[in-house]
């Protein structure tokens, strides 16, 4: 990321800037000959784009539209060369003949059309499917065509005459995908009946039925060698099958919504898949790992194609755009941080030593990150549902996680293995924490139960009941002798318990609505609670009496924290307001306004001089606690802030942010007192180039395609038409990166479109694509 950076005159020749964020960066007078951005200018269509395919020689790209048209573009100039009209409904799939002279298309209008490309001539209209034709494919020899239709049949046609040759029956619902094996003796089909079927082309007999997907199977594709078959499904997975045995050899997880289509590269090393989550993922076909996530589309992506040389990927979307991605390696590539999670990051924690960050997610995984490099050290998988809460052990050698699958897992950080799985909760485990000075941990669930566990044996020491609703938080006193839990709506209670016996010492029932958060003062003598009743209460931890009621918030109080010194309390509400209170008097010191939606997290810096606040409005704000002034605002995250934590290293001045889109960012507070700002230390690269308001005035050596790309993305100014020598000093890319690092360390150290997946903030939602008829 080089946002708002001065790069005037830099030498960027042959540099790869794939996925780089250059918003408001001054690129004037830079040398940019042969620079690679990882993308080409997109193609803007007049209607939704439902399919795309490269010609066998890679010289053309054909795209199908919702209005029934097929448009063909030259890949050398990206100018439109042909338009094929005739279909009266959405063009679901297009396929080239092996020699590239002909096209076949299948449409929602229930017809299949064969075209001569150069003459834009339809030579055959194949009728037989009852309703929509969802997939078509040419045989390797080009003599037959296969199609899959709404009524559940797969049909084989003679390409020369258009006559029907075979009808293959077996699917019990829509047949959605069909493809030939490379040798042409086998067909694979898939459907809404959740199966993949393999057919003998000569006899029409189904030789294998592959089961395993849990929802509609949308597309199938053979590897070039024909030994592996890939399938994608509404169950959000890609499965790889051994064609000879019919056994599933690998399951690729990563997409957060229905997977709509996929394609193998001609080299066989890459699989591309697209989804309702508006991303394209590139998978290593041998290892099953995700190589790259390409973002930029704003709606569902129905089509994907990999160029014959493997260097480019095209994607077609309901946003009326065909995006063109340059996925070749080479050049000087800036460091890219893995995306990590593919769904919301619910919790982030620094290790006690400050060298690692752990994050947990809706996707059911825990990821361990290297603080310095941003490299993913390990991904801990084993939970089958959301992981809401994580905590490092006091020495940092273990991590505990609590999940909606009802289990608690203990993980060895060094080995990356699960050492114990604790069971007993009947509801979702929403909070886990280690107890101070004890080899014990506490957990709370959605049934209102708190359990205390022995870390060594995994034995449940105490089962604490009393709450009638969801346990929203568990806090333990600094001395370790008290455990306090709070509950959500209708119960509104806080229970203080003896850590040794589990006996309830006090039930604090002064709030009128659900308690959203609790926290002990650093001294352990006072407990603060935040509630939906718009108040913060300060309680005497010894007697259970309410010392102060802090009134001032105009909406539910979502979060409350103590300052490291214990002299302040900070709270945030659903209106986006943060308030700082004097903990000794209960008076409001500052009302901090700036957020426009719910404040999800507040964290004090280790010395208590600043706080950071994160919000549903997708911003993070840095505040001075003495003056109440906003020192800096992060506005470039583009996702709801769900979790934050400040570094445990003394004087590190860094904090981590976890977001709804699955990204994890580490930011650094830089500058002198009174002139603070925030700079990204590392964060995710998801494949989208961002250059809004960047200046490309007088840039040298920029190609016409790259100029078009940058201007499409919001860059301003006019580059030089050709490279001209100047006597000015040229700054190298390496020196720019080096200077930025020095500056930082010096200061601190059919289917109808379903709506896109939205935030699962308070409850889960399931969206389902249906097929238009």
XYZ file of C-alpha atoms in Angstrom:
773
model
C 0.000 0.000 0.000
C 1.309 3.426 -0.981
C -1.727 5.578 -0.217
C -1.127 9.336 -0.284
C 2.577 8.677 -0.959
C 4.878 10.945 -2.963
C 6.427 8.791 -5.693
C 7.229 11.552 -8.188
C 10.039 10.544 -10.513
C 10.290 6.986 -9.177
C 11.601 4.293 -11.500
C 8.819 1.698 -11.638
C 9.842 0.062 -14.902
C 8.993 -3.681 -14.987
C 7.651 -3.495 -11.439
C 4.588 -5.623 -10.643
C 1.987 -3.628 -8.724
C -0.686 -6.312 -8.589
C -3.366 -5.497 -6.021
C -1.555 -2.338 -4.922
C -3.457 0.480 -3.226
C -2.248 3.780 -4.679
C -5.165 5.999 -3.703
C -4.184 9.714 -3.855
C -0.563 8.776 -4.604
C 1.466 11.214 -6.704
C 2.934 9.201 -9.596
C 3.796 12.214 -11.731
C 6.948 11.889 -13.853
C 7.471 8.251 -12.827
C 8.922 5.801 -15.335
C 6.339 3.049 -15.896
C 7.446 1.188 -19.017
C 6.457 -2.511 -18.833
C 4.858 -2.060 -15.388
C 2.376 -4.824 -14.519
C -0.794 -4.039 -12.569
C -2.184 -7.567 -12.574
C -5.216 -6.371 -14.559
C -6.207 -5.087 -17.971
C -8.904 -2.500 -18.668
C -12.306 -4.048 -18.023
C -15.001 -4.419 -20.673
C -18.205 -2.567 -19.815
C -21.323 -4.151 -21.339
C -24.857 -2.791 -21.632
C -26.389 -5.797 -19.876
C -25.532 -8.464 -17.318
C -22.764 -10.822 -18.478
C -23.424 -14.518 -17.859
C -20.587 -16.375 -19.598
C -17.167 -15.958 -21.192
C -14.754 -18.203 -23.077
C -11.403 -17.827 -24.860
C -10.941 -19.131 -28.386
C -8.540 -22.111 -28.682
C -5.744 -19.872 -30.004
C -6.385 -17.205 -27.354
C -6.959 -14.541 -29.998
C -10.585 -13.886 -29.074
C -12.839 -13.725 -26.023
C -16.567 -14.349 -26.418
C -19.096 -13.230 -23.819
C -22.782 -14.044 -23.435
C -25.319 -11.523 -22.170
C -28.676 -11.637 -20.414
C -30.343 -10.043 -23.465
C -29.348 -13.032 -25.626
C -26.469 -11.409 -27.522
C -22.958 -12.842 -27.861
C -20.100 -10.399 -28.297
C -16.599 -11.290 -29.456
C -13.468 -9.250 -28.648
C -9.925 -9.359 -29.990
C -7.504 -10.062 -27.139
C -4.748 -8.032 -28.808
C -6.663 -4.748 -28.866
C -9.735 -5.620 -26.770
C -11.918 -4.106 -29.440
C -15.231 -5.745 -30.312
C -15.042 -7.690 -33.579
C -18.356 -9.556 -33.843
C -21.898 -9.628 -32.456
C -24.059 -12.751 -32.714
C -27.788 -12.134 -32.264
C -30.683 -14.544 -32.243
C -31.261 -15.852 -28.744
C -34.265 -14.366 -26.969
C -33.123 -15.194 -23.453
C -30.040 -15.234 -21.223
C -27.022 -16.967 -22.784
C -25.909 -19.388 -20.098
C -22.879 -20.953 -21.779
C -20.697 -20.618 -24.886
C -18.113 -23.055 -26.265
C -15.708 -22.866 -29.206
C -15.171 -25.723 -31.641
C -11.638 -27.191 -31.414
C -10.483 -25.254 -34.503
C -12.097 -22.016 -33.296
C -14.197 -21.468 -36.443
C -17.540 -22.206 -34.797
C -19.338 -21.384 -31.572
C -22.149 -23.178 -29.783
C -24.384 -21.372 -27.288
C -27.080 -22.488 -24.853
C -29.801 -20.149 -23.658
C -32.689 -19.712 -21.290
C -34.883 -19.623 -24.418
C -34.386 -23.466 -24.474
C -32.463 -23.417 -27.772
C -28.908 -24.285 -28.760
C -27.377 -22.307 -31.620
C -24.370 -23.162 -33.784
C -22.555 -20.204 -35.269
C -19.929 -19.544 -37.910
C -17.832 -16.909 -36.170
C -16.469 -14.959 -39.111
C -19.773 -14.668 -40.927
C -21.789 -14.056 -37.722
C -24.074 -16.727 -39.170
C -26.297 -19.125 -37.216
C -26.168 -22.428 -39.150
C -28.240 -24.658 -36.821
C -30.839 -24.167 -34.107
C -31.102 -27.296 -31.956
C -34.469 -27.784 -30.282
C -35.276 -30.497 -27.765
C -34.737 -29.262 -24.257
C -38.003 -28.341 -22.578
C -36.734 -25.197 -20.871
C -33.403 -23.442 -20.307
C -30.145 -24.880 -21.643
C -27.592 -24.310 -18.903
C -24.443 -25.795 -20.416
C -22.971 -26.761 -23.796
C -19.662 -28.362 -24.820
C -17.885 -29.449 -28.005
C -16.283 -32.879 -28.167
C -12.463 -32.851 -28.587
C -12.899 -33.973 -32.186
C -15.512 -31.325 -32.876
C -18.017 -33.801 -34.358
C -20.539 -33.782 -31.494
C -21.992 -31.308 -29.029
C -23.326 -32.048 -25.543
C -25.925 -29.965 -23.708
C -27.508 -29.945 -20.239
C -31.059 -28.737 -19.709
C -33.657 -27.642 -17.258
C -35.673 -30.845 -17.540
C -32.737 -32.875 -16.209
C -31.451 -34.508 -19.404
C -28.067 -34.430 -21.091
C -28.269 -34.519 -24.892
C -25.652 -35.300 -27.514
C -25.976 -33.741 -30.990
C -24.157 -34.153 -34.294
C -22.297 -30.902 -34.939
C -22.446 -31.196 -38.699
C -26.196 -31.693 -39.097
C -27.657 -30.643 -35.773
C -29.362 -34.020 -35.403
C -29.881 -35.477 -31.946
C -27.736 -38.522 -31.249
C -28.337 -39.430 -27.584
C -30.537 -38.501 -24.607
C -28.918 -39.324 -21.266
C -31.314 -39.577 -18.337
C -30.502 -40.029 -14.676
C -30.458 -36.621 -13.027
C -33.574 -36.107 -10.940
C -33.575 -32.317 -11.253
C -32.032 -29.585 -13.438
C -28.903 -30.677 -15.339
C -26.660 -27.656 -14.868
C -23.261 -28.549 -16.304
C -21.734 -30.843 -18.922
C -18.246 -31.372 -20.364
C -16.281 -33.877 -22.434
C -13.193 -35.670 -21.184
C -9.995 -34.770 -23.105
C -10.014 -38.130 -24.917
C -13.697 -37.672 -25.812
C -14.895 -41.095 -24.670
C -16.564 -39.827 -21.496
C -19.024 -37.117 -20.544
C -19.411 -35.589 -17.093
C -22.586 -33.832 -16.010
C -23.868 -32.270 -12.801
C -27.154 -31.005 -11.484
C -29.473 -29.689 -8.844
C -29.822 -33.245 -7.504
C -26.396 -32.700 -5.852
C -24.682 -35.366 -7.975
C -21.989 -35.604 -10.629
C -22.500 -38.307 -13.263
C -19.982 -39.896 -15.627
C -21.298 -41.265 -18.943
C -19.902 -43.543 -21.606
C -20.301 -41.509 -24.806
C -20.568 -44.563 -27.044
C -23.280 -46.394 -25.102
C -24.920 -43.593 -23.144
C -24.575 -45.617 -19.928
C -23.898 -43.855 -16.603
C -20.696 -45.466 -15.277
C -20.352 -43.517 -12.026
C -22.539 -41.342 -9.820
C -20.357 -39.123 -7.634
C -22.014 -38.045 -4.380
C -20.687 -35.752 -1.673
C -21.859 -32.246 -2.443
C -24.600 -30.990 -0.114
C -26.333 -28.626 -2.553
C -26.758 -27.865 -6.276
C -23.674 -28.822 -8.324
C -23.257 -26.031 -10.867
C -20.300 -26.907 -13.082
C -17.777 -29.642 -13.912
C -14.386 -29.469 -15.638
C -11.761 -32.098 -16.517
C -8.049 -31.626 -15.993
C -6.126 -31.602 -19.308
C -4.877 -35.124 -18.596
C -8.430 -36.305 -17.923
C -7.620 -38.078 -14.653
C -9.178 -35.449 -12.359
C -12.652 -33.943 -12.513
C -13.455 -30.712 -10.659
C -16.978 -29.787 -9.563
C -18.377 -26.727 -7.809
C -21.504 -26.360 -5.739
C -23.871 -24.154 -3.807
C -22.383 -25.842 -0.717
C -19.460 -23.380 -1.183
C -16.917 -26.083 -2.045
C -14.931 -27.264 -5.038
C -14.384 -31.023 -5.097
C -11.684 -32.881 -7.006
C -12.598 -36.430 -8.060
C -10.463 -39.318 -9.250
C -12.136 -40.164 -12.570
C -11.079 -43.830 -12.519
C -12.310 -44.622 -8.996
C -14.972 -41.949 -8.512
C -13.451 -41.064 -5.135
C -13.253 -37.447 -3.955
C -9.546 -36.747 -3.502
C -9.728 -33.162 -2.228
C -12.207 -30.501 -1.066
C -11.339 -26.846 -1.654
C -12.845 -24.467 0.910
C -12.634 -20.688 0.765
C -15.621 -19.120 -0.931
C -18.238 -17.737 1.466
C -21.233 -18.188 -0.869
C -22.455 -20.406 -3.709
C -19.785 -21.294 -6.271
C -21.251 -20.655 -9.694
C -18.645 -21.868 -12.182
C -15.067 -23.078 -12.559
C -12.394 -23.740 -15.170
C -9.115 -25.661 -15.445
C -6.065 -24.015 -16.998
C -4.779 -25.696 -20.152
C -1.581 -26.468 -18.227
C -3.634 -28.183 -15.503
C -1.916 -26.441 -12.606
C -4.655 -23.904 -11.803
C -8.395 -24.054 -11.184
C -10.390 -20.814 -11.280
C -13.722 -20.584 -9.473
C -16.313 -17.827 -9.097
C -18.981 -17.192 -6.525
C -21.890 -15.206 -5.212
C -19.317 -13.746 -2.815
C -18.170 -11.640 -5.807
C -14.647 -13.076 -5.894
C -12.588 -15.189 -8.266
C -10.290 -17.689 -6.572
C -7.287 -19.311 -8.202
C -6.422 -22.718 -6.705
C -3.325 -24.848 -6.992
C -4.782 -28.053 -8.434
C -2.092 -30.244 -6.881
C -2.101 -28.943 -3.299
C -5.607 -27.453 -3.130
C -4.296 -24.183 -1.709
C -5.726 -20.852 -2.795
C -3.059 -18.982 -4.777
C -4.913 -15.750 -5.274
C -8.246 -14.034 -4.595
C -9.357 -11.549 -7.251
C -11.828 -8.890 -6.153
C -13.473 -6.029 -7.969
C -16.869 -7.232 -9.122
C -19.889 -5.846 -7.302
C -22.346 -8.641 -8.121
C -22.429 -12.388 -8.746
C -19.816 -13.782 -11.157
C -21.383 -16.275 -13.574
C -18.512 -16.904 -15.963
C -14.768 -17.506 -15.800
C -12.162 -18.446 -18.404
C -8.392 -18.942 -18.350
C -6.473 -17.979 -21.493
C -4.757 -20.871 -23.333
C -1.294 -19.665 -22.239
C -2.451 -19.449 -18.616
C -1.473 -15.791 -18.316
C -4.897 -14.165 -18.122
C -8.233 -14.811 -16.447
C -11.533 -13.332 -17.618
C -14.580 -13.104 -15.347
C -18.161 -12.206 -16.279
C -20.627 -10.734 -13.832
C -24.122 -9.408 -13.272
C -22.458 -6.020 -12.671
C -22.275 -5.788 -16.529
C -18.485 -5.948 -16.482
C -15.973 -8.419 -17.867
C -12.803 -8.103 -15.805
C -9.454 -9.153 -17.244
C -6.750 -10.267 -14.828
C -3.045 -10.656 -15.557
C -2.023 -13.580 -13.350
C 1.477 -14.112 -14.711
C 4.409 -14.001 -12.319
C 7.579 -12.089 -12.986
C 9.007 -8.657 -12.383
C 9.665 -7.125 -8.987
C 6.621 -8.001 -6.917
C 5.748 -5.960 -3.849
C 5.101 -8.054 -0.707
C 1.568 -9.401 -0.682
C -0.114 -10.497 2.509
C -2.435 -13.524 2.307
C -6.127 -12.839 2.677
C -6.365 -15.302 5.575
C -10.032 -15.687 6.444
C -12.850 -15.639 3.920
C -15.502 -14.468 6.395
C -15.789 -12.063 9.317
C -12.951 -11.888 11.873
C -14.679 -12.073 15.248
C -11.645 -11.908 17.526
C -8.005 -10.790 17.296
C -5.394 -11.223 20.023
C -1.683 -10.486 20.411
C 0.466 -13.174 22.017
C 1.945 -12.212 25.418
C 5.360 -11.811 23.746
C 3.849 -9.635 21.005
C 5.427 -11.616 18.154
C 2.229 -13.285 16.934
C -1.384 -12.371 16.297
C -4.210 -14.882 16.449
C -7.493 -14.278 14.651
C -10.719 -16.284 14.627
C -13.542 -16.157 12.156
C -17.006 -17.045 10.954
C -15.203 -19.496 8.645
C -14.421 -21.776 11.610
C -10.638 -21.308 11.571
C -7.963 -19.660 13.694
C -5.026 -18.040 11.882
C -1.632 -17.239 13.419
C 0.197 -14.274 11.884
C 3.799 -13.141 12.158
C 3.632 -9.594 13.523
C 6.679 -8.312 11.647
C 6.060 -9.756 8.188
C 2.323 -10.387 8.112
C 2.992 -13.948 6.950
C 0.428 -16.560 7.947
C 2.344 -18.961 10.192
C -0.448 -21.465 10.692
C -4.140 -21.999 10.099
C -5.809 -24.058 12.811
C -8.778 -25.987 11.459
C -11.045 -28.352 13.340
C -14.105 -26.392 14.399
C -17.173 -26.897 12.228
C -18.825 -23.545 12.906
C -18.020 -19.937 13.841
C -15.112 -19.400 16.229
C -16.329 -16.480 18.303
C -13.658 -16.228 20.957
C -9.953 -17.013 21.392
C -7.345 -16.369 24.081
C -3.628 -16.971 24.493
C -2.417 -18.765 27.606
C -0.397 -16.549 29.991
C 2.905 -17.866 28.603
C 1.657 -17.853 25.017
C 2.337 -21.500 24.254
C -1.367 -22.401 23.968
C -4.512 -20.907 22.443
C -8.048 -21.697 23.555
C -10.964 -21.292 21.163
C -14.735 -21.399 21.632
C -17.090 -22.177 18.778
C -20.717 -22.326 17.738
C -20.167 -26.073 17.259
C -20.437 -26.277 21.066
C -16.808 -27.242 21.668
C -13.726 -25.665 23.196
C -10.347 -26.534 21.711
C -6.858 -26.146 23.150
C -4.145 -25.644 20.542
C -0.373 -26.049 20.725
C 0.897 -22.837 19.099
C 4.271 -24.232 18.037
C 2.975 -27.493 16.587
C -0.306 -26.109 15.288
C -2.165 -29.137 16.617
C -5.255 -29.490 18.784
C -4.216 -31.017 22.108
C -7.689 -31.212 23.693
C -11.342 -30.805 22.754
C -13.616 -29.936 25.675
C -17.292 -30.832 25.374
C -20.260 -30.212 27.637
C -21.888 -26.987 26.504
C -25.336 -27.408 24.963
C -25.302 -24.053 23.181
C -22.842 -22.027 21.159
C -19.640 -21.267 23.084
C -19.471 -17.488 22.773
C -16.675 -16.561 25.182
C -13.498 -18.262 26.470
C -10.783 -16.808 28.680
C -7.844 -17.964 30.799
C -8.122 -17.175 34.506
C -5.401 -15.024 36.060
C -2.853 -17.002 38.111
C -4.623 -20.317 37.604
C -4.276 -23.297 35.271
C -7.918 -22.884 34.482
C -10.122 -21.347 31.850
C -13.732 -20.165 31.798
C -16.311 -20.467 29.051
C -19.851 -19.183 28.538
C -22.599 -20.248 26.155
C -25.933 -19.191 24.672
C -27.847 -21.197 27.282
C -26.609 -18.936 30.085
C -24.134 -21.484 31.475
C -20.575 -20.694 32.598
C -18.073 -23.553 32.979
C -14.659 -23.620 34.634
C -12.154 -26.105 33.198
C -8.844 -27.551 34.356
C -6.377 -26.836 31.540
C -4.128 -29.814 32.318
C -6.769 -32.529 32.542
C -9.622 -31.009 30.549
C -11.950 -31.748 33.456
C -14.895 -29.409 34.099
C -14.430 -28.123 37.656
C -17.592 -26.033 37.999
C -20.863 -25.592 36.143
C -22.354 -22.205 36.989
C -25.994 -21.672 36.184
C -28.237 -18.722 36.918
C -28.359 -16.705 33.734
C -31.502 -17.326 31.720
C -30.092 -15.941 28.494
C -26.938 -15.717 26.387
C -23.708 -15.088 28.333
C -22.360 -11.909 26.717
C -19.056 -11.663 28.566
C -16.846 -13.177 31.242
C -14.346 -11.102 33.229
C -11.927 -12.253 35.911
C -10.461 -10.010 38.567
C -6.736 -9.166 38.401
C -6.182 -11.121 41.617
C -7.921 -14.134 40.119
C -10.277 -14.667 43.044
C -13.458 -13.532 41.247
C -15.208 -14.520 38.021
C -17.958 -12.281 36.714
C -20.390 -12.998 33.885
C -23.051 -10.896 32.191
C -26.176 -11.835 30.289
C -28.164 -10.513 27.340
C -31.754 -9.434 26.832
C -34.505 -10.305 29.352
C -32.031 -11.462 32.006
C -30.059 -8.188 32.378
C -27.980 -9.668 35.193
C -24.343 -9.685 36.245
C -23.141 -12.472 38.518
C -19.996 -12.268 40.665
C -18.673 -15.681 41.682
C -15.912 -17.072 43.846
C -13.256 -18.534 41.556
C -12.417 -21.394 43.967
C -15.862 -22.662 44.826
C -17.949 -21.300 41.967
C -20.419 -19.915 44.511
C -22.357 -16.796 43.530
C -21.243 -13.882 45.705
C -23.477 -11.174 44.220
C -26.159 -10.820 41.592
C -26.107 -7.305 40.144
C -29.522 -6.549 38.694
C -29.652 -2.793 38.271
C -29.714 -2.611 34.470
C -33.133 -2.422 32.785
C -32.000 -4.144 29.577
C -29.349 -6.584 28.346
C -25.753 -6.177 29.532
C -23.416 -5.941 26.529
C -20.024 -5.793 28.267
C -18.213 -5.970 31.605
C -14.650 -5.151 32.638
C -12.680 -4.977 35.900
C -10.590 -1.968 36.792
C -6.826 -2.700 36.784
C -6.912 -2.625 40.595
C -9.819 -5.104 40.653
C -11.948 -3.130 43.122
C -14.499 -1.841 40.610
C -16.479 -3.485 37.831
C -17.879 -1.501 34.888
C -20.879 -2.701 32.867
C -22.430 -1.460 29.603
C -26.074 -1.991 28.783
C -28.764 -1.617 26.155
C -30.495 0.660 28.696
C -28.078 3.441 27.527
C -26.106 3.487 30.771
C -22.718 2.460 32.132
C -22.644 1.364 35.771
C -19.654 1.183 38.096
C -19.999 -1.495 40.802
C -18.049 -2.151 43.974
C -16.540 -5.593 43.358
C -16.411 -6.389 47.087
C -19.924 -5.413 48.135
C -21.807 -5.545 44.834
C -23.165 -2.036 45.366
C -23.523 0.397 42.449
C -21.128 3.319 42.916
C -22.067 5.380 39.859
C -24.540 5.389 36.993
C -22.951 7.067 33.990
C -25.693 8.748 31.985
C -25.229 10.481 28.649
C -25.450 7.947 25.843
C -28.535 8.284 23.653
C -28.543 4.659 22.481
C -27.501 1.160 23.564
C -23.981 1.090 24.980
C -22.137 -1.531 22.976
C -18.681 -1.577 24.584
C -16.901 -0.443 27.772
C -13.175 -0.495 28.695
C -10.926 0.731 31.520
C -7.771 2.762 30.943
C -4.496 1.000 31.921
C -4.147 3.305 34.953
C -7.763 2.792 36.023
C -8.544 6.501 36.157
C -10.817 6.492 33.094
C -13.601 4.477 31.549
C -14.370 4.680 27.820
C -17.674 3.553 26.332
C -19.202 3.449 22.846
C -22.796 3.246 21.669
C -24.983 2.308 18.712
C -25.134 5.933 17.545
C -21.386 5.952 16.949
C -20.532 8.107 19.980
C -17.572 7.418 22.279
C -17.544 8.871 25.794
C -14.629 9.128 28.215
C -15.546 9.179 31.927
C -13.647 10.007 35.089
C -13.658 6.691 36.960
C -13.315 8.392 40.349
C -16.165 10.881 40.014
C -18.367 9.391 37.287
C -18.240 12.657 35.312
C -18.057 12.664 31.506
C -14.724 14.155 30.421
C -15.202 14.014 26.650
C -17.848 13.126 24.099
C -16.115 11.927 20.948
C -18.168 12.175 17.770
C -17.128 11.055 14.320
C -18.456 7.559 13.793
C -21.831 7.293 12.050
C -22.761 3.756 13.124
C -22.385 1.357 16.059
C -19.033 1.422 17.851
C -17.894 -2.207 17.900
C -14.572 -1.893 19.692
C -12.548 0.518 21.859
C -8.944 -0.111 22.896
C -6.585 1.996 25.024
C -2.927 2.298 24.068
C -0.603 0.604 26.602
C 0.298 3.947 28.195
C -3.291 5.171 28.158
C -2.538 8.282 26.105
C -4.770 7.380 23.150
C -7.708 5.199 22.330
C -8.750 3.674 19.042
C -12.386 3.056 18.183
C -13.778 0.872 15.405
C -17.257 0.940 13.949
C -19.781 -0.566 11.597
C -19.155 2.561 9.495
C -15.875 0.888 8.332
C -13.593 3.433 9.977
C -11.072 3.404 12.812
C -10.418 6.622 14.711
C -7.440 7.538 16.900
C -8.267 9.865 19.808
C -6.195 11.833 22.307
C -7.699 11.105 25.733
C -6.556 14.383 27.294
C -7.920 16.765 24.689
C -10.618 14.522 23.216
C -9.404 15.405 19.713
C -9.449 12.955 16.821
C -5.807 12.598 15.758
C -6.344 10.418 12.703
C -9.000 8.404 10.884
C -8.578 5.237 8.799
C -11.105 5.360 5.965
C -9.587 2.835 3.575
C -10.531 -0.496 5.135
C -13.856 -0.781 3.264
C -15.312 -3.297 5.702
C -17.086 -3.295 9.051
C -14.695 -3.361 12.017
C -15.488 -6.360 14.238
C -12.461 -6.674 16.530
C -9.301 -4.805 17.537
C -6.315 -5.236 19.873
C -3.268 -3.151 20.772
C 0.210 -4.699 20.676
C 1.479 -6.240 23.903
C 5.047 -5.153 23.090
C 6.167 -2.084 25.060
C 6.389 1.023 22.873
C 5.380 -0.930 19.751
C 2.560 1.543 19.019
C 0.823 -0.907 16.684
C -2.668 -2.352 16.707
C -4.512 -5.049 14.783
C -7.952 -4.778 13.203
C -10.219 -7.683 12.222
C -12.950 -7.036 9.662
C -16.206 -8.433 8.389
C -14.716 -9.300 4.979
C -12.224 -11.674 6.630
C -9.238 -9.324 6.422
C -6.691 -8.652 9.161
C -4.714 -5.373 9.183
C -1.882 -4.137 11.381
C -1.537 -0.355 11.705
C 1.166 1.781 13.284
C 0.739 5.109 15.055
C 3.487 7.426 13.826
C 4.496 11.057 14.356
C 5.314 13.303 17.274
C 2.963 14.235 20.070
C 0.140 16.361 18.714
C 0.909 15.322 15.119
C -0.093 11.674 15.202
C -1.138 9.725 12.123
C -1.780 6.073 11.296
C 0.103 4.080 8.677
C -0.636 0.566 7.446
C 2.118 -1.828 8.471
C 0.672 -4.819 6.639
C -2.667 -5.959 5.392
C -4.399 -8.115 2.823
C -3.932 -7.974 -0.911
C -7.051 -9.354 -2.545
C -6.128 -8.668 -6.123
C -7.906 -5.386 -6.807
C -5.920 -2.379 -7.965
C -6.950 0.886 -6.260
C -5.686 4.132 -7.815
C -8.535 6.566 -7.143
C -7.322 10.190 -7.326
C -3.734 9.115 -8.016
C -1.849 11.522 -10.283
C -0.366 10.098 -13.506
C 0.573 13.483 -14.914
C 3.635 13.271 -17.192
C 4.183 9.569 -16.464
C 6.710 8.143 -18.917
C 6.444 4.872 -20.821
C 2.889 4.002 -19.778
C 1.241 1.701 -22.332
C -2.108 2.603 -23.835
C -3.836 -0.318 -22.098
C -2.339 0.575 -18.710
C -3.322 4.217 -19.178
C -6.884 3.115 -19.914
C -6.853 0.847 -16.847
C -5.634 3.585 -14.487
C -8.155 6.098 -15.786
C -10.976 3.561 -15.419
C -9.977 3.248 -11.772
C -10.018 6.995 -11.130
C -6.435 8.142 -11.784
C -6.079 11.731 -12.940
C -3.756 13.560 -15.316
C -2.237 12.947 -18.741
C 0.887 10.792 -19.182
C 3.549 11.459 -21.797
C 2.855 9.665 -25.042
C 6.442 8.342 -25.186
C 9.387 8.005 -22.850
C 11.667 11.047 -22.895
C 15.030 11.262 -21.254
C 15.429 13.869 -18.558
C 18.362 15.039 -16.532
C 16.466 14.742 -13.287
C 17.421 12.279 -10.596
C 15.476 9.014 -10.787
C 14.261 7.427 -7.593
C 14.246 3.622 -7.552
C 11.300 1.598 -6.222
C 13.605 -0.073 -3.729
C 14.674 3.258 -2.274
C 11.049 4.369 -1.943
C 10.163 1.247 0.058
C 13.354 1.582 2.122
C 12.657 5.236 2.958
C 9.092 4.442 3.986
C 10.340 1.718 6.333
C 12.995 4.014 7.800
C 10.428 6.753 8.344
C 8.156 4.328 10.123
C 10.827 2.817 12.366
C 12.375 6.173 13.110
C 9.150 7.448 14.550
C 7.897 4.393 16.378
C 10.377 1.674 15.991
C -30.893 -19.261 -14.520
C -30.101 -18.559 -11.541
C -31.601 -15.324 -10.509
C -29.268 -12.943 -8.812
C -29.293 -13.470 -5.111
C -28.267 -10.536 -3.003
C -24.599 -10.452 -2.035
C -23.733 -11.902 1.385
C -24.310 -9.240 4.021
C -22.951 -8.894 7.551
C -24.062 -11.672 9.882
C -24.080 -9.288 12.834
C -26.780 -10.614 15.116
C -28.105 -13.682 13.310
C -27.279 -15.955 10.426
C -28.888 -15.541 7.072
C -29.037 -17.982 4.217
C -29.633 -16.722 0.720
C -30.531 -19.078 -2.056
C -30.220 -18.649 -5.800
C -33.264 -19.937 -7.664
C -33.628 -20.648 -11.314
C -35.789 -18.443 -13.500
C -37.989 -20.352 -15.799
